[in-house]
Coordinates of C-alpha atoms and ligand atoms in Angstrom, one line a residue:
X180 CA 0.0 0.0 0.0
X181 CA 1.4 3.4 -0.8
X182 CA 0.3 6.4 1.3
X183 CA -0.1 10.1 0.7
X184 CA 3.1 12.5 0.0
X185 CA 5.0 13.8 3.4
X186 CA 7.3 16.8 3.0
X187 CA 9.4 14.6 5.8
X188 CA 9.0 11.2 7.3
X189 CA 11.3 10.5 10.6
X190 CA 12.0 7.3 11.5
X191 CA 11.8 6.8 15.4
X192 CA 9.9 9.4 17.8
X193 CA 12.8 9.4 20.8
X194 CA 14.2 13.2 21.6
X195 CA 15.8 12.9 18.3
X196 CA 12.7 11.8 16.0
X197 CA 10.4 14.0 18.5
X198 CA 12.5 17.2 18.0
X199 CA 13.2 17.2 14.5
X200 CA 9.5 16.7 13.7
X201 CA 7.9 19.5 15.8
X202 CA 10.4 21.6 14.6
X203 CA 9.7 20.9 10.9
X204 CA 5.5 20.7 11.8
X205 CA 5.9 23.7 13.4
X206 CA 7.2 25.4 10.1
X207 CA 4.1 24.2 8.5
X208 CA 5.5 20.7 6.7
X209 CA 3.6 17.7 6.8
X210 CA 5.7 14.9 8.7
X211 CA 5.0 11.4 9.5
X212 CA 7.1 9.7 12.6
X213 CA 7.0 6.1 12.1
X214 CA 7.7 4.9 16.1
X215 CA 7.9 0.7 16.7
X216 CA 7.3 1.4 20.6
X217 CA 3.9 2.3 21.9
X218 CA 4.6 5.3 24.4
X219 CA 5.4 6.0 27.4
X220 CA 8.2 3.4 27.5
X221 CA 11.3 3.0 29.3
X222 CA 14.2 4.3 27.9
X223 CA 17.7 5.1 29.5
X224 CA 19.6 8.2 29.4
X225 CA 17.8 10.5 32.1
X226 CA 20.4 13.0 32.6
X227 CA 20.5 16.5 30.8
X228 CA 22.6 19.3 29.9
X229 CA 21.8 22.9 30.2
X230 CA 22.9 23.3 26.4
X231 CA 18.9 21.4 25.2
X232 CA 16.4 23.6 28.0
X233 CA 16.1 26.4 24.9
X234 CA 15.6 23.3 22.7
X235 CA 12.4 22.1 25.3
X236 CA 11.1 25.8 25.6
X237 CA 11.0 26.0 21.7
X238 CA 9.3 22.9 21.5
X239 CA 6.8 24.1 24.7
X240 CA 7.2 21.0 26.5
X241 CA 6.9 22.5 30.7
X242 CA 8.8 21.6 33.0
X243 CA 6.4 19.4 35.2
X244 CA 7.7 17.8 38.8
X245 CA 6.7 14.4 37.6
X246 CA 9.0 14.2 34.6
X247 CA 11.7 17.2 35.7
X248 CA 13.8 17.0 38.6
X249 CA 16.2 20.1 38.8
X250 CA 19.8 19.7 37.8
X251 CA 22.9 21.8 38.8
X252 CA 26.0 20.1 38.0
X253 CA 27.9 16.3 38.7
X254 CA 29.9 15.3 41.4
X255 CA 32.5 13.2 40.5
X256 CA 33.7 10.9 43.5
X257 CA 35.9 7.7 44.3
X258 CA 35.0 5.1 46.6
X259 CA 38.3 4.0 47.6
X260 CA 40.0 7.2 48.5
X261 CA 37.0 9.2 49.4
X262 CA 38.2 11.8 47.0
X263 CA 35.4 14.2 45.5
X264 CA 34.7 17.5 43.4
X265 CA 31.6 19.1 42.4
X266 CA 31.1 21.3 39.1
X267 CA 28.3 23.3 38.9
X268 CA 26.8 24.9 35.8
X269 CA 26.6 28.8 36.8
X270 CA 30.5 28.5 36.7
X271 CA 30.5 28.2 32.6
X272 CA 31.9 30.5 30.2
X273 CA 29.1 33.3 29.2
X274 CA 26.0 32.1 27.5
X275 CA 25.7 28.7 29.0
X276 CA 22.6 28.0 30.8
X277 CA 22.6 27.6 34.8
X278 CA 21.2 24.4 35.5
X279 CA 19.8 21.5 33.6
X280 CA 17.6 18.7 34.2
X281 CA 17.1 15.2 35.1
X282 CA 14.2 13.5 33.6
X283 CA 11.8 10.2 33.4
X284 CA 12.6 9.3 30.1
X285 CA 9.6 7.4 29.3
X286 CA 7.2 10.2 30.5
X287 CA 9.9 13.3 28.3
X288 CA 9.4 11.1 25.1
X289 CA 5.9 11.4 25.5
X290 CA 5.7 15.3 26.2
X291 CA 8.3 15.6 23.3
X292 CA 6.0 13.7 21.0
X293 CA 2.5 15.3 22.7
X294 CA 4.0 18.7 21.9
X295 CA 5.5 17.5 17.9
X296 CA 1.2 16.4 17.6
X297 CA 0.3 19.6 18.8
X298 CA 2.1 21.4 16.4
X299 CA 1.0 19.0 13.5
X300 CA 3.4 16.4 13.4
X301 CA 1.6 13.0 12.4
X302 CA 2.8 10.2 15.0
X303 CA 2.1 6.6 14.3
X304 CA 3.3 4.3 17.1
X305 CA 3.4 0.4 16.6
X306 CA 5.2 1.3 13.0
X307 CA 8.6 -0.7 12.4
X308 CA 10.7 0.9 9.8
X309 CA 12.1 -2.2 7.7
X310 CA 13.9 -0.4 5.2
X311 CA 14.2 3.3 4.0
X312 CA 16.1 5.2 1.8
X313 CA 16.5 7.8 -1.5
X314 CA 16.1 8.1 -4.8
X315 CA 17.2 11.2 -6.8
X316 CA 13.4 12.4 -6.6
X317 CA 12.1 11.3 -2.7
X318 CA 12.7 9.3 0.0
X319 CA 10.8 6.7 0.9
X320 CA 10.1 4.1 3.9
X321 CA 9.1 1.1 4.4
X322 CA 6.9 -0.7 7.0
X323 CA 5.7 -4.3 7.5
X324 CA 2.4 -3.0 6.0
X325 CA 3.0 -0.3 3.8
X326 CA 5.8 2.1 2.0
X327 CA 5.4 5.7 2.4
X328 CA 7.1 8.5 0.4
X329 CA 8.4 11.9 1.1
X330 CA 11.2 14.8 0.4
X331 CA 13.0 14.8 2.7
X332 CA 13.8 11.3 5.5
X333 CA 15.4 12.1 9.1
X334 CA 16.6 8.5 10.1
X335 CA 16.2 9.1 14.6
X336 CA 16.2 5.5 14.8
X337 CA 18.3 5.7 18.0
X338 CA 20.9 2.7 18.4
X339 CA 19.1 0.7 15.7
X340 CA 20.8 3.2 13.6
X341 CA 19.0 1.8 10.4
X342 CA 20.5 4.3 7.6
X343 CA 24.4 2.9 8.8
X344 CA 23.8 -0.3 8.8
X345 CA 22.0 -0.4 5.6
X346 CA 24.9 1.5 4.5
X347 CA 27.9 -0.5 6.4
X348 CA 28.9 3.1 7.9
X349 CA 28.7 2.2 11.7
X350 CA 32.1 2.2 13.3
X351 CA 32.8 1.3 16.6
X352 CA 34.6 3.6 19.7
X353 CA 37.0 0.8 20.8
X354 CA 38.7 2.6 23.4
X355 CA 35.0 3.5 25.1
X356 CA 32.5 2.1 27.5
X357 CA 31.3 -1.0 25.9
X358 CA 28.7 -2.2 28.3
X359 CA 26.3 -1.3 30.9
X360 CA 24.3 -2.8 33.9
X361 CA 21.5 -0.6 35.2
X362 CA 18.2 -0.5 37.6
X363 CA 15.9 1.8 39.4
X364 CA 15.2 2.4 43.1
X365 CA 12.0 3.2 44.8
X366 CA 11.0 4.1 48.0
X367 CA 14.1 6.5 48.9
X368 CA 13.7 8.1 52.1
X369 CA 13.9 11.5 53.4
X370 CA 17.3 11.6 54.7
X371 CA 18.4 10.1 51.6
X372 CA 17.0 12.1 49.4
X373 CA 18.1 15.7 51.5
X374 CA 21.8 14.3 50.7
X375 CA 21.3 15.9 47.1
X376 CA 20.0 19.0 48.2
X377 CA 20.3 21.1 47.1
X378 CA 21.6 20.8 43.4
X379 CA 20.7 17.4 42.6
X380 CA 23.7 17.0 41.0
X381 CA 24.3 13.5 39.0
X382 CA 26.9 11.4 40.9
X383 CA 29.7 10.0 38.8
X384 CA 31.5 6.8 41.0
X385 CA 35.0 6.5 39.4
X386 CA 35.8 3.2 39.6
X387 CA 37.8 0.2 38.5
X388 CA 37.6 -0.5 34.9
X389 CA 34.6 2.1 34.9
X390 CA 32.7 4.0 36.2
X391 CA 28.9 4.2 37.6
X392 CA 26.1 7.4 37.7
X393 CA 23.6 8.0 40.4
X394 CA 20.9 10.2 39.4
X395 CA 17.5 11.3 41.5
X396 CA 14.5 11.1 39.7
X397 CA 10.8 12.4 39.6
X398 CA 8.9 10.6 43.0
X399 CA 11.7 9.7 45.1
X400 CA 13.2 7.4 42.6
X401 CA 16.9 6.9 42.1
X402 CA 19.1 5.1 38.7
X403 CA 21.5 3.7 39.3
X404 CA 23.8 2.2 36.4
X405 CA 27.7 0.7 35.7
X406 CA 29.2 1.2 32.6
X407 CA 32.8 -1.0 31.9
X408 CA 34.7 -1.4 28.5
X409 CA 34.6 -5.0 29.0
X410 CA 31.4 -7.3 28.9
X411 CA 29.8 -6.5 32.7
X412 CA 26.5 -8.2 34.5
X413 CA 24.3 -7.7 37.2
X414 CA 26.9 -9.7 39.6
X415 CA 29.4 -6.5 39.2
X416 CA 27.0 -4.2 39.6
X417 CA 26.4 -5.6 43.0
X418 CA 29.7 -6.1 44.3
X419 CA 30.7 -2.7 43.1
X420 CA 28.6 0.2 43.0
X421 CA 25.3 -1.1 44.9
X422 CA 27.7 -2.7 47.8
X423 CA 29.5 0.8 47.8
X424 CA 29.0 3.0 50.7
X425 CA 27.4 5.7 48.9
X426 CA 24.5 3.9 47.3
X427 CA 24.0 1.5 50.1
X428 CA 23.2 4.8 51.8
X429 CA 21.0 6.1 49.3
X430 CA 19.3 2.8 49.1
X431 CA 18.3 2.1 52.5
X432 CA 14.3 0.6 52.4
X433 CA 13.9 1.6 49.0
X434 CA 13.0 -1.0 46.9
X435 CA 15.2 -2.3 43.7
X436 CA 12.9 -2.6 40.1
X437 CA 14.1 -4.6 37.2
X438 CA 17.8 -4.5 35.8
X439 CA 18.5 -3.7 32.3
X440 CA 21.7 -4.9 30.2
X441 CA 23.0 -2.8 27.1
X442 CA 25.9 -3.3 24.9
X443 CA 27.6 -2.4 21.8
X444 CA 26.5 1.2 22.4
X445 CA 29.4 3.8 21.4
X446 CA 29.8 4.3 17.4
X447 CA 29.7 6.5 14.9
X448 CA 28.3 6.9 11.5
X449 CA 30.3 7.4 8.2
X450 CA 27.6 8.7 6.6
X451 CA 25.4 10.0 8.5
X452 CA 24.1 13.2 6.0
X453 CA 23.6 12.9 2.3
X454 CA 21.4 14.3 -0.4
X455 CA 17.2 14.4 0.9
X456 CA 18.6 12.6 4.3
X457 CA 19.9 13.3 7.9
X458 CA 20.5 11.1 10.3
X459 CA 20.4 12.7 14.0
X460 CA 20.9 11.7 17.7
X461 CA 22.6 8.2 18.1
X462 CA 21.6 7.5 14.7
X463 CA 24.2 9.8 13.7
X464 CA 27.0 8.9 16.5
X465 CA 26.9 7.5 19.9
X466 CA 29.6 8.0 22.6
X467 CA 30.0 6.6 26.0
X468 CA 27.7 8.0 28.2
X469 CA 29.7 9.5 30.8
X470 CA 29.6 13.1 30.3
X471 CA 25.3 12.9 29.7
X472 CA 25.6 14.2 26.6
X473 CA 23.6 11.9 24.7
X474 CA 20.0 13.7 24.4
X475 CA 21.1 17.1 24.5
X476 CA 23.5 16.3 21.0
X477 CA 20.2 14.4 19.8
X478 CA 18.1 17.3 20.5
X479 CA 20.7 20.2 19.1
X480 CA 21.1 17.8 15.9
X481 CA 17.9 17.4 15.3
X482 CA 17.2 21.5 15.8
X483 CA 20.2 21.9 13.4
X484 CA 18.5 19.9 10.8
X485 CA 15.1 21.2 11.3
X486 CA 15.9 24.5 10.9
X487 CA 18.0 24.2 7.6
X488 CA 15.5 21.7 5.9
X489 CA 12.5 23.3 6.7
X490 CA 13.4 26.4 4.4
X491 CA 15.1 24.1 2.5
X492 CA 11.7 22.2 2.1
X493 CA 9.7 25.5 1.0
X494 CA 12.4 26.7 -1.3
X495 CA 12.5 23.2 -3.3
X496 CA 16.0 23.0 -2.4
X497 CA 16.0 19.8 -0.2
X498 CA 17.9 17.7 -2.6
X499 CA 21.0 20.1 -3.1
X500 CA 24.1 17.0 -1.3
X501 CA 25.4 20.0 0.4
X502 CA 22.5 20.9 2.2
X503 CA 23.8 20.0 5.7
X504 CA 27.8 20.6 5.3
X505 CA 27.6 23.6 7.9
X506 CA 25.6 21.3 10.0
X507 CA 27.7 18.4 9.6
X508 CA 30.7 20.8 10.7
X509 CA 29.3 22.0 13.6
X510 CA 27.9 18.1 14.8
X511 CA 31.7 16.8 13.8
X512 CA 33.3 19.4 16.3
X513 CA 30.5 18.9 18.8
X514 CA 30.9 14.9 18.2
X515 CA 35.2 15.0 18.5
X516 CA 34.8 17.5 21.6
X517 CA 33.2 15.0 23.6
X518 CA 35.4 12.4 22.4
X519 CA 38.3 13.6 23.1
X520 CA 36.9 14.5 26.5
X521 CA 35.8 10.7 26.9
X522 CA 39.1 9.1 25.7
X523 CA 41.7 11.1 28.0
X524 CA 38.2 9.9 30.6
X525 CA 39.2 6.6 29.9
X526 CA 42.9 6.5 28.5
X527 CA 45.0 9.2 30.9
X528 CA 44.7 10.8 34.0
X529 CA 42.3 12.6 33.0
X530 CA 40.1 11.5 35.8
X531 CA 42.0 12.0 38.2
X532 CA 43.9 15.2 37.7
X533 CA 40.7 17.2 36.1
X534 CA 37.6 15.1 38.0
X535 CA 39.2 14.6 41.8
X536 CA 41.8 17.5 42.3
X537 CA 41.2 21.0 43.4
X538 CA 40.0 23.3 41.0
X539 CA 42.5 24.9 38.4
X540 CA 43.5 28.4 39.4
X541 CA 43.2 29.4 36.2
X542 CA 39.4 31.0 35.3
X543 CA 39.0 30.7 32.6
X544 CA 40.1 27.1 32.1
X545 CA 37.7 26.1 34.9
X546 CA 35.2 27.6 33.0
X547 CA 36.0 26.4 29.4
X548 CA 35.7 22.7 31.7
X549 CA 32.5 23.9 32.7
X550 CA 31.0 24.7 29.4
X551 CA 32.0 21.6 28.1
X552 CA 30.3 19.9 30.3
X553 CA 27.2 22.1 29.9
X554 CA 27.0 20.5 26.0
X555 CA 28.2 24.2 25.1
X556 CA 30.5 22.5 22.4
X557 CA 30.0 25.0 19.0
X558 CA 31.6 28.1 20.5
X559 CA 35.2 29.6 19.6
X560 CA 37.4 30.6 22.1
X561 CA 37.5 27.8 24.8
X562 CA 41.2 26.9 25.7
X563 CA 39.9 23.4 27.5
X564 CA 37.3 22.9 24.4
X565 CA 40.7 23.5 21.8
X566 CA 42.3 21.3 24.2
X567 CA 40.6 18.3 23.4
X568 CA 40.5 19.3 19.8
X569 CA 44.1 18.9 19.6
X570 CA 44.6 17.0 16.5
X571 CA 47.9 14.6 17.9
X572 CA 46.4 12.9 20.3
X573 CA 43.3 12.7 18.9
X574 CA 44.4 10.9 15.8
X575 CA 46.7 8.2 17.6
X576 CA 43.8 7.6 20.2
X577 CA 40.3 7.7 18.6
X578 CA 41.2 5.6 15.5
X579 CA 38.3 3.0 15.3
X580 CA 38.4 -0.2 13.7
X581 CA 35.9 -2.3 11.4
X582 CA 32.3 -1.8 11.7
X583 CA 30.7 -3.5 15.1
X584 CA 28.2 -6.0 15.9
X585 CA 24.9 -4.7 16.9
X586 CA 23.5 -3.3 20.3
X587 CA 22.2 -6.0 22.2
X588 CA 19.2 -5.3 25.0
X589 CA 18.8 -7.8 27.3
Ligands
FAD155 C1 23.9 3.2 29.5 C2 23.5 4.5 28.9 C3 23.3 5.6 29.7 C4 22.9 6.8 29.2 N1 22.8 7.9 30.0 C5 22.5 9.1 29.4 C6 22.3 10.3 30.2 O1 22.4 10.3 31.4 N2 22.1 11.5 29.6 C7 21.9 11.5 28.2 O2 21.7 12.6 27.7 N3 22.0 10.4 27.5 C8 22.3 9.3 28.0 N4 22.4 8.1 27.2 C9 22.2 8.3 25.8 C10 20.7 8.5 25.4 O3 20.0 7.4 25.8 C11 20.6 8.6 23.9 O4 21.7 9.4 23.4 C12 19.3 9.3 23.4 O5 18.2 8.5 23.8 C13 19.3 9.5 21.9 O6 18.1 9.9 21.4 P1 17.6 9.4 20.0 O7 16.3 10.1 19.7 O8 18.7 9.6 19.0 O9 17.4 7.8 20.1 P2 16.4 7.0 21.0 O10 16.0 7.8 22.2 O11 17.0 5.7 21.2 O12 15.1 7.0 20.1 C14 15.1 6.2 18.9 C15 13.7 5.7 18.7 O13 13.6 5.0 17.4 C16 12.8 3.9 17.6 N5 13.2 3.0 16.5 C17 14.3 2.2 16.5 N6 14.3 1.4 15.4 C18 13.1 1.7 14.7 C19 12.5 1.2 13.6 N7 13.1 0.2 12.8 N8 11.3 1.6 13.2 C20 10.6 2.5 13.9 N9 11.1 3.0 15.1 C21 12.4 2.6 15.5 C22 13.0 3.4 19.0 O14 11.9 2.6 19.4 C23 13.2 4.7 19.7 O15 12.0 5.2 20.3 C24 22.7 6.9 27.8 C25 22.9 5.8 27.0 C26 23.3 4.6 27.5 C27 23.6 3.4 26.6

């Protein structure tokens, strides 16, 4: 069966899918989001960076208490020595937000999708996108049921990464987190909770081999998650960061929910922009977790494409290859930032020397740090940010090898 013409069909409705479509609705296109998951559903990755709250206020999603819990920074501690430092976000460069969010991912998809509807995106959940692609002409996409046909396609398919793998493009991170082991608390009790007062910030455990986040959550919840470069399960989980004295604090008479296994997970995409397509979010690349940059690079990706295809669209200029090259430069330095953040992370002593020693008397490097970790990744002028764009070590360090196997979800 072949359906009406869309200006754009998305594939996948997560922040990346959700964004890119009430962006392009709200210019007035038609767009169909072809979602496989009914919504609300769980989804991980709850933590956000100041750099996406003018990306949630565009789209007019509130900020309601049973989805938003307020963020101010990370605290980055160890275990064993009982070392610890804070960074907050009103210490970033100018023009950084102040604070962030966590969220309750299942019930921030559905507000990001609510508010794509409201603005005349078309939604159809249950949908799973078997194949899709372009012709000089459209774009079309296929379904178990029927193939639809548009302008323009924004693959937000999320680790599925469907345009990559039909292409061969997705390449592994090698030196990066390779697995994680995560669950929920509920139940946490007063006294536990007062211990984040009053920034909420998102714990980062340094540890062995890895490292593991705690993050509060809307109604007294808590997730709690390990992430190792080698293949982890629920038994190291356990006898690390749950047996550790800071969640075993947290924990006390709260009650554990179900634990979740992913794999496979940091990549990126050798093509992930072309002629009548963009890929955005992890479609495009995915890097280790750490830093909680994940949906804020989705959502400024997605904002990026929406706002050059859209008067792209009405122009009749949404074939030209070149479209997105400004785009694409901006997402590359965005993408490398973070990853040369994440590989000295993992592969120096980074950790230790930047995470767990007393700030840097220099100002302005504290607050380049700062901005990085806000998401504020496209500006000029940041000696930390230039820093980690350092092309030497860069190039010895973040070479990645043959194209990986695919994310497993236990
Ligand atoms: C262990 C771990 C911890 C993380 N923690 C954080 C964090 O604290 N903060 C943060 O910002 N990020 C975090 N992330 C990353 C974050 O989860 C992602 O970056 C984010 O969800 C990307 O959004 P997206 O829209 O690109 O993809 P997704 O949110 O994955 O959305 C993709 C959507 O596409 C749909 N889909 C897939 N295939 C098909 C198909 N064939 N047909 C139709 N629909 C399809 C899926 O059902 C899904 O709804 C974490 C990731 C991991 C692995």
């Amino acid at each position: 069966m072949n359906s009406q013409l869309h200006d754009v069909l998305v594939i996948g409705a997560g922040p990346g899918g959700a964004t890119a479509a009430g962006l392009l609705a709200q210019q007035g296109l038609r767009v169909l989001v072809l979602e496989k998951d009914e919504f609300p559903r769980f989804h991980i990755g709850e933590s956000l960076l100041p750099m996406c709250l003018p990306v949630i206020e565009r789209l007019g999603v509130p900020p309601n208490a049973d989805t938003f819990v307020y963020k101010q920074g990370a605290t980055f501690l160890c275990e064993a020595t009982g070392r610890t430092r804070q960074f907050v976000f009103t210490e970033t460069l100018p023009g950084c937000g102040t604070h962030a969010w966590h969220v309750d991912r299942a019930r921030f998809d559905k507000a990001l999708c609510d508010a794509a509807v409201r603005a005349g995106a078309e939604i159809r959940h249950g949908e799973t996108v078997t194949d899709a692609g372009t012709t000089d002409d459209d774009v079309f996409v296929q379904t178990r049921t029927a193939t639809h046909r548009g302008r323009y396609l924004v693959d937000a398919s999320g680790q599925s990464r469907l345009l990559a793998r039909r292409a061969d493009a997705a390449v592994p991170y090698e030196n990066f987190g390779r697995c994680s082991v995560f669950t929920h608390y509920e139940g946490i009790t007063d006294a536990a909770w007062e211990e984040f007062s009053p920034g909420n910030n998102i714990r980062i455990v340094l540890a062995k081999g890895g490292w593991g986040w705690v993050i509060p959550l809307p109604e007294r919840r808590l997730s709690v998650g390990l992430v190792g470069r080698g293949k982890i399960t629920d038994a190291d989980l356990e006898s690390s960061l749950l047996s550790g004295p800071l969640v075993t604090r947290l924990t006390k008479g709260a009650r554990r929910l179900e634990t979740r296994v992913i794999g496979n997970f940091s990549y990126r995409n050798d093509k992930p922009r072309g002629a009548r397509f963009a890929c955005v979010g992890d479609s495009a690349t995915f890097l280790d977790p750490v830093f909680s940059s994940g949906v804020t690079l989705a959502m400024l990706d997605a904002q990026g494409v929406a706002d050059i295809a859209g008067p792209a669209l009405r122009e009749g200029r949404e074939a030209e290859p070149t479209l997105m090259a400004q785009h694409h430069a901006g997402m590359d330095r965005a993408v490398r930032t973070f990853a040369g953040l994440i590989d000295r992370f993992y592969n120096s002593h980074f950790a230790e020397t930047v995470f767990l020693s007393p700030p840097n008397d220099d100002l302005q490097m504290r607050r380049g740090i700062m901005s990085v970790l806000a998401g504020d990744v496209w500006r000029t002028g940041n000696p930390f940010q230039d820093m980690l764009l350092s092309a030497r070590r860069n190039e010895k360090r973040m070479r990645a090898s043959t194209a990986g196997s695919p994310p497993s979800m236990e």
